[in-house]
Amino acid sequence: MQLAAPARLSQQLGALQRTVTAAQRRGVSAARRGGLQICASINPNAERALMGEDFGARDPTAGELGSNFGDKVLGNYNTEHIIKPPDAMGEIVGLKNKKCVACEGGIEALPESEINRLQKQCAGWRLGKNAAGHDCISHEWKVRNFRAGLDLFQRIAVIAEEEGHHPDLHLTGYNTVVAEMTTHAAKGLTENDFIMAAKINEIEMSDLLPKRKPKFWA
């Protein structure tokens, strides 16, 4: 990105300030976002007119996703923000502290409202359908190499054996691990699946993930 010359930049900042001042005189209130002063009014188009159409983050287009540009940048390739709940929340919600219960016969799949509630407590797990067409949740990790993928399998297996509830595990492209949770007896999702997801999220796996190269911006 080519920066404007100091004189031109000064002119642009002056023009922006005059726009803000004029807006204030028309009764538009001024607000600050960080170090940037903007206008806010009952007119929803005021900020758009001042700042442009693409103010802030946006989701990538289909073409951008197809280019695999996410492999070349730091962070997530999309803007779907997955927020990890505070650690103290675990003491209230307690999914990771619960134990899976036996589900042989008579168990019913959770309704959609309960699925949505529990999914919010399992950061990074996506709702979808498995090969049989049943509801499932899945998580994907990029690991350093093939051996790291097998190591992650083993760490997940330890928890699965302790809980008696097992995910479907897949290793594709030599370094992509996918864990898929569903309750086969219920032909859908039960609380057991979310308990396992919460416990898997607690696994220490930083040593298995690829190291990020530092980025330097001019």
PDB file of C-alpha atoms in Angstrom:
ATOM      1  CA  MET A   1       0.000   0.000   0.000  1.00  0.00           C
ATOM      2  CA  GLN A   2       1.494   3.345  -1.061  1.00  0.00           C
ATOM      3  CA  LEU A   3       1.275   6.050   1.592  1.00  0.00           C
ATOM      4  CA  ALA A   4       0.294   9.595   0.662  1.00  0.00           C
ATOM      5  CA  ALA A   5       2.925  12.324   0.832  1.00  0.00           C
ATOM      6  CA  PRO A   6       2.872  14.334   4.097  1.00  0.00           C
ATOM      7  CA  ALA A   7       1.315  17.371   2.430  1.00  0.00           C
ATOM      8  CA  ARG A   8      -1.416  15.334   0.771  1.00  0.00           C
ATOM      9  CA  LEU A   9      -2.081  13.403   3.973  1.00  0.00           C
ATOM     10  CA  SER A  10      -2.415  16.678   5.852  1.00  0.00           C
ATOM     11  CA  GLN A  11      -4.944  17.887   3.292  1.00  0.00           C
ATOM     12  CA  GLN A  12      -6.958  14.691   3.638  1.00  0.00           C
ATOM     13  CA  LEU A  13      -7.008  14.934   7.431  1.00  0.00           C
ATOM     14  CA  GLY A  14      -8.034  18.576   7.195  1.00  0.00           C
ATOM     15  CA  ALA A  15     -10.889  17.699   4.862  1.00  0.00           C
ATOM     16  CA  LEU A  16     -12.029  14.947   7.220  1.00  0.00           C
ATOM     17  CA  GLN A  17     -11.989  17.336  10.180  1.00  0.00           C
ATOM     18  CA  ARG A  18     -14.012  19.901   8.246  1.00  0.00           C
ATOM     19  CA  THR A  19     -16.567  17.202   7.427  1.00  0.00           C
ATOM     20  CA  VAL A  20     -16.880  16.295  11.098  1.00  0.00           C
ATOM     21  CA  THR A  21     -17.176  19.954  12.120  1.00  0.00           C
ATOM     22  CA  ALA A  22     -19.876  20.573   9.532  1.00  0.00           C
ATOM     23  CA  ALA A  23     -21.764  17.518  10.716  1.00  0.00           C
ATOM     24  CA  GLN A  24     -21.600  18.735  14.307  1.00  0.00           C
ATOM     25  CA  ARG A  25     -23.067  22.078  13.295  1.00  0.00           C
ATOM     26  CA  ARG A  26     -26.005  20.219  11.762  1.00  0.00           C
ATOM     27  CA  GLY A  27     -26.698  18.646  15.140  1.00  0.00           C
ATOM     28  CA  VAL A  28     -24.874  15.380  14.546  1.00  0.00           C
ATOM     29  CA  SER A  29     -23.063  14.139  17.649  1.00  0.00           C
ATOM     30  CA  ALA A  30     -19.388  13.202  17.465  1.00  0.00           C
ATOM     31  CA  ALA A  31     -17.989   9.991  18.893  1.00  0.00           C
ATOM     32  CA  ARG A  32     -14.601   8.330  18.995  1.00  0.00           C
ATOM     33  CA  ARG A  33     -13.514   4.848  17.989  1.00  0.00           C
ATOM     34  CA  GLY A  34     -10.006   4.497  19.259  1.00  0.00           C
ATOM     35  CA  GLY A  35      -8.163   7.524  17.889  1.00  0.00           C
ATOM     36  CA  LEU A  36     -10.702   8.144  15.108  1.00  0.00           C
ATOM     37  CA  GLN A  37     -13.507  10.659  15.455  1.00  0.00           C
ATOM     38  CA  ILE A  38     -16.702   9.788  13.656  1.00  0.00           C
ATOM     39  CA  CYS A  39     -20.230  11.140  13.439  1.00  0.00           C
ATOM     40  CA  ALA A  40     -23.220   9.435  14.943  1.00  0.00           C
ATOM     41  CA  SER A  41     -26.824  10.472  14.435  1.00  0.00           C
ATOM     42  CA  ILE A  42     -30.265   9.028  14.017  1.00  0.00           C
ATOM     43  CA  ASN A  43     -29.483   8.777  10.315  1.00  0.00           C
ATOM     44  CA  PRO A  44     -28.063   5.246   9.782  1.00  0.00           C
ATOM     45  CA  ASN A  45     -26.330   6.374   6.571  1.00  0.00           C
ATOM     46  CA  ALA A  46     -24.242   9.097   8.225  1.00  0.00           C
ATOM     47  CA  GLU A  47     -21.346   6.838   9.194  1.00  0.00           C
ATOM     48  CA  ARG A  48     -21.457   4.992   5.887  1.00  0.00           C
ATOM     49  CA  ALA A  49     -21.268   8.264   3.968  1.00  0.00           C
ATOM     50  CA  LEU A  50     -18.272   9.385   5.980  1.00  0.00           C
ATOM     51  CA  MET A  51     -16.325   6.141   6.293  1.00  0.00           C
ATOM     52  CA  GLY A  52     -17.310   4.281   3.116  1.00  0.00           C
ATOM     53  CA  GLU A  53     -19.069   0.987   2.486  1.00  0.00           C
ATOM     54  CA  ASP A  54     -16.498  -1.448   3.921  1.00  0.00           C
ATOM     55  CA  PHE A  55     -15.917  -0.001   7.375  1.00  0.00           C
ATOM     56  CA  GLY A  56     -14.731  -2.831   9.600  1.00  0.00           C
ATOM     57  CA  ALA A  57     -14.377  -6.560   9.013  1.00  0.00           C
ATOM     58  CA  ARG A  58     -16.352  -8.517   6.445  1.00  0.00           C
ATOM     59  CA  ASP A  59     -16.710 -12.153   5.514  1.00  0.00           C
ATOM     60  CA  PRO A  60     -14.575 -13.415   2.602  1.00  0.00           C
ATOM     61  CA  THR A  61     -16.128 -13.929  -0.802  1.00  0.00           C
ATOM     62  CA  ALA A  62     -16.422 -17.357  -2.418  1.00  0.00           C
ATOM     63  CA  GLY A  63     -13.527 -16.497  -4.721  1.00  0.00           C
ATOM     64  CA  GLU A  64     -11.311 -15.501  -1.818  1.00  0.00           C
ATOM     65  CA  LEU A  65     -12.098 -18.720   0.005  1.00  0.00           C
ATOM     66  CA  GLY A  66     -11.282 -20.700  -3.131  1.00  0.00           C
ATOM     67  CA  SER A  67      -7.862 -19.058  -3.355  1.00  0.00           C
ATOM     68  CA  ASN A  68      -6.853 -20.582   0.023  1.00  0.00           C
ATOM     69  CA  PHE A  69      -5.500 -17.217   1.086  1.00  0.00           C
ATOM     70  CA  GLY A  70      -5.988 -18.259   4.704  1.00  0.00           C
ATOM     71  CA  ASP A  71      -2.918 -20.507   4.411  1.00  0.00           C
ATOM     72  CA  LYS A  72      -0.734 -17.439   3.883  1.00  0.00           C
ATOM     73  CA  VAL A  73      -1.862 -15.182   6.705  1.00  0.00           C
ATOM     74  CA  LEU A  74      -1.848 -15.152  10.472  1.00  0.00           C
ATOM     75  CA  GLY A  75      -5.091 -15.891  12.281  1.00  0.00           C
ATOM     76  CA  ASN A  76      -8.312 -17.351  10.970  1.00  0.00           C
ATOM     77  CA  TYR A  77      -9.174 -17.102   7.278  1.00  0.00           C
ATOM     78  CA  ASN A  78     -12.725 -15.991   8.053  1.00  0.00           C
ATOM     79  CA  THR A  79     -14.384 -13.486  10.335  1.00  0.00           C
ATOM     80  CA  GLU A  80     -16.605 -15.938  12.157  1.00  0.00           C
ATOM     81  CA  HIS A  81     -15.537 -15.024  15.644  1.00  0.00           C
ATOM     82  CA  ILE A  82     -15.354 -17.996  17.962  1.00  0.00           C
ATOM     83  CA  ILE A  83     -15.161 -16.671  21.498  1.00  0.00           C
ATOM     84  CA  LYS A  84     -13.889 -18.958  24.215  1.00  0.00           C
ATOM     85  CA  PRO A  85     -16.013 -18.623  27.365  1.00  0.00           C
ATOM     86  CA  PRO A  86     -14.187 -17.351  30.483  1.00  0.00           C
ATOM     87  CA  ASP A  87     -12.543 -20.098  32.526  1.00  0.00           C
ATOM     88  CA  ALA A  88     -14.699 -19.194  35.543  1.00  0.00           C
ATOM     89  CA  MET A  89     -17.788 -20.021  33.489  1.00  0.00           C
ATOM     90  CA  GLY A  90     -16.784 -23.666  33.637  1.00  0.00           C
ATOM     91  CA  GLU A  91     -17.520 -23.682  37.357  1.00  0.00           C
ATOM     92  CA  ILE A  92     -21.114 -22.662  36.599  1.00  0.00           C
ATOM     93  CA  VAL A  93     -21.768 -24.512  33.361  1.00  0.00           C
ATOM     94  CA  GLY A  94     -19.535 -27.431  34.244  1.00  0.00           C
ATOM     95  CA  LEU A  95     -19.650 -29.381  30.964  1.00  0.00           C
ATOM     96  CA  LYS A  96     -15.971 -30.256  31.211  1.00  0.00           C
ATOM     97  CA  ASN A  97     -16.522 -31.385  34.805  1.00  0.00           C
ATOM     98  CA  LYS A  98     -19.440 -33.692  33.994  1.00  0.00           C
ATOM     99  CA  LYS A  99     -19.261 -37.399  33.219  1.00  0.00           C
ATOM    100  CA  CYS A 100     -20.786 -39.072  30.199  1.00  0.00           C
ATOM    101  CA  VAL A 101     -23.688 -41.378  31.042  1.00  0.00           C
ATOM    102  CA  ALA A 102     -24.568 -44.729  29.525  1.00  0.00           C
ATOM    103  CA  CYS A 103     -26.782 -44.305  26.480  1.00  0.00           C
ATOM    104  CA  GLU A 104     -27.883 -47.820  25.607  1.00  0.00           C
ATOM    105  CA  GLY A 105     -31.537 -47.798  24.556  1.00  0.00           C
ATOM    106  CA  GLY A 106     -34.255 -45.281  25.276  1.00  0.00           C
ATOM    107  CA  ILE A 107     -32.100 -42.175  24.952  1.00  0.00           C
ATOM    108  CA  GLU A 108     -33.450 -39.385  22.765  1.00  0.00           C
ATOM    109  CA  ALA A 109     -31.589 -36.813  20.722  1.00  0.00           C
ATOM    110  CA  LEU A 110     -31.579 -33.253  22.031  1.00  0.00           C
ATOM    111  CA  PRO A 111     -33.995 -30.673  20.598  1.00  0.00           C
ATOM    112  CA  GLU A 112     -32.582 -27.827  18.512  1.00  0.00           C
ATOM    113  CA  SER A 113     -32.892 -25.263  21.314  1.00  0.00           C
ATOM    114  CA  GLU A 114     -30.793 -27.396  23.673  1.00  0.00           C
ATOM    115  CA  ILE A 115     -28.237 -28.123  20.951  1.00  0.00           C
ATOM    116  CA  ASN A 116     -27.779 -24.405  20.334  1.00  0.00           C
ATOM    117  CA  ARG A 117     -27.402 -23.713  24.048  1.00  0.00           C
ATOM    118  CA  LEU A 118     -24.756 -26.378  24.587  1.00  0.00           C
ATOM    119  CA  GLN A 119     -22.870 -25.587  21.382  1.00  0.00           C
ATOM    120  CA  LYS A 120     -22.157 -22.084  22.684  1.00  0.00           C
ATOM    121  CA  GLN A 121     -20.260 -23.690  25.559  1.00  0.00           C
ATOM    122  CA  CYS A 122     -17.947 -25.655  23.225  1.00  0.00           C
ATOM    123  CA  ALA A 123     -15.749 -23.159  21.416  1.00  0.00           C
ATOM    124  CA  GLY A 124     -14.687 -24.166  17.923  1.00  0.00           C
ATOM    125  CA  TRP A 125     -17.190 -26.995  17.431  1.00  0.00           C
ATOM    126  CA  ARG A 126     -19.462 -26.710  14.411  1.00  0.00           C
ATOM    127  CA  LEU A 127     -22.906 -28.182  13.976  1.00  0.00           C
ATOM    128  CA  GLY A 128     -23.465 -30.363  10.908  1.00  0.00           C
ATOM    129  CA  LYS A 129     -24.595 -33.748   9.609  1.00  0.00           C
ATOM    130  CA  ASN A 130     -22.590 -36.962   9.576  1.00  0.00           C
ATOM    131  CA  ALA A 131     -22.475 -39.508   6.755  1.00  0.00           C
ATOM    132  CA  ALA A 132     -25.691 -41.090   8.045  1.00  0.00           C
ATOM    133  CA  GLY A 133     -27.501 -37.757   7.971  1.00  0.00           C
ATOM    134  CA  HIS A 134     -27.640 -37.374  11.755  1.00  0.00           C
ATOM    135  CA  ASP A 135     -26.808 -34.212  13.682  1.00  0.00           C
ATOM    136  CA  CYS A 136     -23.188 -34.030  14.808  1.00  0.00           C
ATOM    137  CA  ILE A 137     -20.622 -31.520  15.995  1.00  0.00           C
ATOM    138  CA  SER A 138     -17.083 -31.460  14.642  1.00  0.00           C
ATOM    139  CA  HIS A 139     -13.780 -29.701  15.234  1.00  0.00           C
ATOM    140  CA  GLU A 140     -10.804 -29.412  12.893  1.00  0.00           C
ATOM    141  CA  TRP A 141      -7.157 -28.826  13.796  1.00  0.00           C
ATOM    142  CA  LYS A 142      -4.122 -28.221  11.597  1.00  0.00           C
ATOM    143  CA  VAL A 143      -1.144 -30.019  13.134  1.00  0.00           C
ATOM    144  CA  ARG A 144       2.580 -29.950  12.385  1.00  0.00           C
ATOM    145  CA  ASN A 145       2.834 -33.249  10.594  1.00  0.00           C
ATOM    146  CA  PHE A 146       1.494 -36.788  10.316  1.00  0.00           C
ATOM    147  CA  ARG A 147       3.033 -37.928  13.594  1.00  0.00           C
ATOM    148  CA  ALA A 148       1.514 -34.947  15.424  1.00  0.00           C
ATOM    149  CA  GLY A 149      -1.870 -36.003  14.058  1.00  0.00           C
ATOM    150  CA  LEU A 150      -1.434 -39.501  15.491  1.00  0.00           C
ATOM    151  CA  ASP A 151      -0.343 -38.012  18.821  1.00  0.00           C
ATOM    152  CA  LEU A 152      -3.532 -35.940  18.939  1.00  0.00           C
ATOM    153  CA  PHE A 153      -5.558 -39.073  18.197  1.00  0.00           C
ATOM    154  CA  GLN A 154      -3.950 -40.718  21.223  1.00  0.00           C
ATOM    155  CA  ARG A 155      -4.669 -37.802  23.545  1.00  0.00           C
ATOM    156  CA  ILE A 156      -8.307 -37.742  22.495  1.00  0.00           C
ATOM    157  CA  ALA A 157      -8.503 -41.537  22.861  1.00  0.00           C
ATOM    158  CA  VAL A 158      -7.451 -41.347  26.521  1.00  0.00           C
ATOM    159  CA  ILE A 159     -10.446 -39.142  27.340  1.00  0.00           C
ATOM    160  CA  ALA A 160     -12.799 -41.193  25.169  1.00  0.00           C
ATOM    161  CA  GLU A 161     -11.864 -44.385  27.009  1.00  0.00           C
ATOM    162  CA  GLU A 162     -12.317 -42.715  30.390  1.00  0.00           C
ATOM    163  CA  GLU A 163     -15.773 -41.450  29.435  1.00  0.00           C
ATOM    164  CA  GLY A 164     -16.916 -44.455  27.433  1.00  0.00           C
ATOM    165  CA  HIS A 165     -18.001 -42.160  24.596  1.00  0.00           C
ATOM    166  CA  HIS A 166     -15.961 -42.157  21.411  1.00  0.00           C
ATOM    167  CA  PRO A 167     -15.658 -39.654  18.564  1.00  0.00           C
ATOM    168  CA  ASP A 168     -15.070 -40.465  14.929  1.00  0.00           C
ATOM    169  CA  LEU A 169     -11.518 -39.342  14.170  1.00  0.00           C
ATOM    170  CA  HIS A 170     -10.142 -38.563  10.715  1.00  0.00           C
ATOM    171  CA  LEU A 171      -6.669 -37.585   9.516  1.00  0.00           C
ATOM    172  CA  THR A 172      -6.669 -36.064   6.036  1.00  0.00           C
ATOM    173  CA  GLY A 173      -4.027 -34.359   3.961  1.00  0.00           C
ATOM    174  CA  TYR A 174      -1.452 -35.769   6.443  1.00  0.00           C
ATOM    175  CA  ASN A 175      -1.859 -32.844   8.878  1.00  0.00           C
ATOM    176  CA  THR A 176      -5.574 -32.131   9.334  1.00  0.00           C
ATOM    177  CA  VAL A 177      -7.308 -33.810  12.264  1.00  0.00           C
ATOM    178  CA  VAL A 178     -11.108 -33.841  12.444  1.00  0.00           C
ATOM    179  CA  ALA A 179     -13.059 -35.054  15.480  1.00  0.00           C
ATOM    180  CA  GLU A 180     -16.771 -35.705  14.993  1.00  0.00           C
ATOM    181  CA  MET A 181     -19.155 -36.277  17.888  1.00  0.00           C
ATOM    182  CA  THR A 182     -22.627 -37.829  17.715  1.00  0.00           C
ATOM    183  CA  THR A 183     -24.578 -40.415  19.704  1.00  0.00           C
ATOM    184  CA  HIS A 184     -25.325 -43.338  17.408  1.00  0.00           C
ATOM    185  CA  ALA A 185     -27.925 -44.861  19.747  1.00  0.00           C
ATOM    186  CA  ALA A 186     -29.935 -41.627  19.651  1.00  0.00           C
ATOM    187  CA  LYS A 187     -29.279 -40.953  15.957  1.00  0.00           C
ATOM    188  CA  GLY A 188     -28.344 -37.423  16.879  1.00  0.00           C
ATOM    189  CA  LEU A 189     -26.731 -35.303  19.567  1.00  0.00           C
ATOM    190  CA  THR A 190     -26.957 -35.837  23.315  1.00  0.00           C
ATOM    191  CA  GLU A 191     -25.324 -34.046  26.220  1.00  0.00           C
ATOM    192  CA  ASN A 192     -22.574 -36.691  26.146  1.00  0.00           C
ATOM    193  CA  ASP A 193     -21.316 -35.270  22.848  1.00  0.00           C
ATOM    194  CA  PHE A 194     -20.955 -31.785  24.288  1.00  0.00           C
ATOM    195  CA  ILE A 195     -19.324 -33.104  27.453  1.00  0.00           C
ATOM    196  CA  MET A 196     -16.725 -34.834  25.294  1.00  0.00           C
ATOM    197  CA  ALA A 197     -16.265 -31.704  23.165  1.00  0.00           C
ATOM    198  CA  ALA A 198     -15.649 -29.611  26.285  1.00  0.00           C
ATOM    199  CA  LYS A 199     -13.132 -32.141  27.598  1.00  0.00           C
ATOM    200  CA  ILE A 200     -11.318 -32.341  24.252  1.00  0.00           C
ATOM    201  CA  ASN A 201     -11.028 -28.541  24.293  1.00  0.00           C
ATOM    202  CA  GLU A 202      -9.051 -28.869  27.524  1.00  0.00           C
ATOM    203  CA  ILE A 203      -6.370 -31.076  25.935  1.00  0.00           C
ATOM    204  CA  GLU A 204      -2.930 -29.458  25.825  1.00  0.00           C
ATOM    205  CA  MET A 205      -1.939 -29.562  22.156  1.00  0.00           C
ATOM    206  CA  SER A 206       0.207 -26.477  21.597  1.00  0.00           C
ATOM    207  CA  ASP A 207       3.223 -28.717  20.967  1.00  0.00           C
ATOM    208  CA  LEU A 208       1.347 -30.414  18.106  1.00  0.00           C
ATOM    209  CA  LEU A 209       0.272 -27.294  16.234  1.00  0.00           C
ATOM    210  CA  PRO A 210       2.385 -25.695  13.484  1.00  0.00           C
ATOM    211  CA  LYS A 211       4.648 -22.833  14.461  1.00  0.00           C
ATOM    212  CA  ARG A 212       3.658 -19.496  13.005  1.00  0.00           C
ATOM    213  CA  LYS A 213       6.326 -17.519  11.201  1.00  0.00           C
ATOM    214  CA  PRO A 214       6.404 -13.862  12.258  1.00  0.00           C
ATOM    215  CA  LYS A 215       4.997 -11.426   9.740  1.00  0.00           C
ATOM    216  CA  PHE A 216       6.642  -8.091   9.033  1.00  0.00           C
ATOM    217  CA  TRP A 217       4.654  -5.295   7.485  1.00  0.00           C
ATOM    218  CA  ALA A 218       6.244  -2.348   5.715  1.00  0.00           C
TER     219      ALA A 218
END
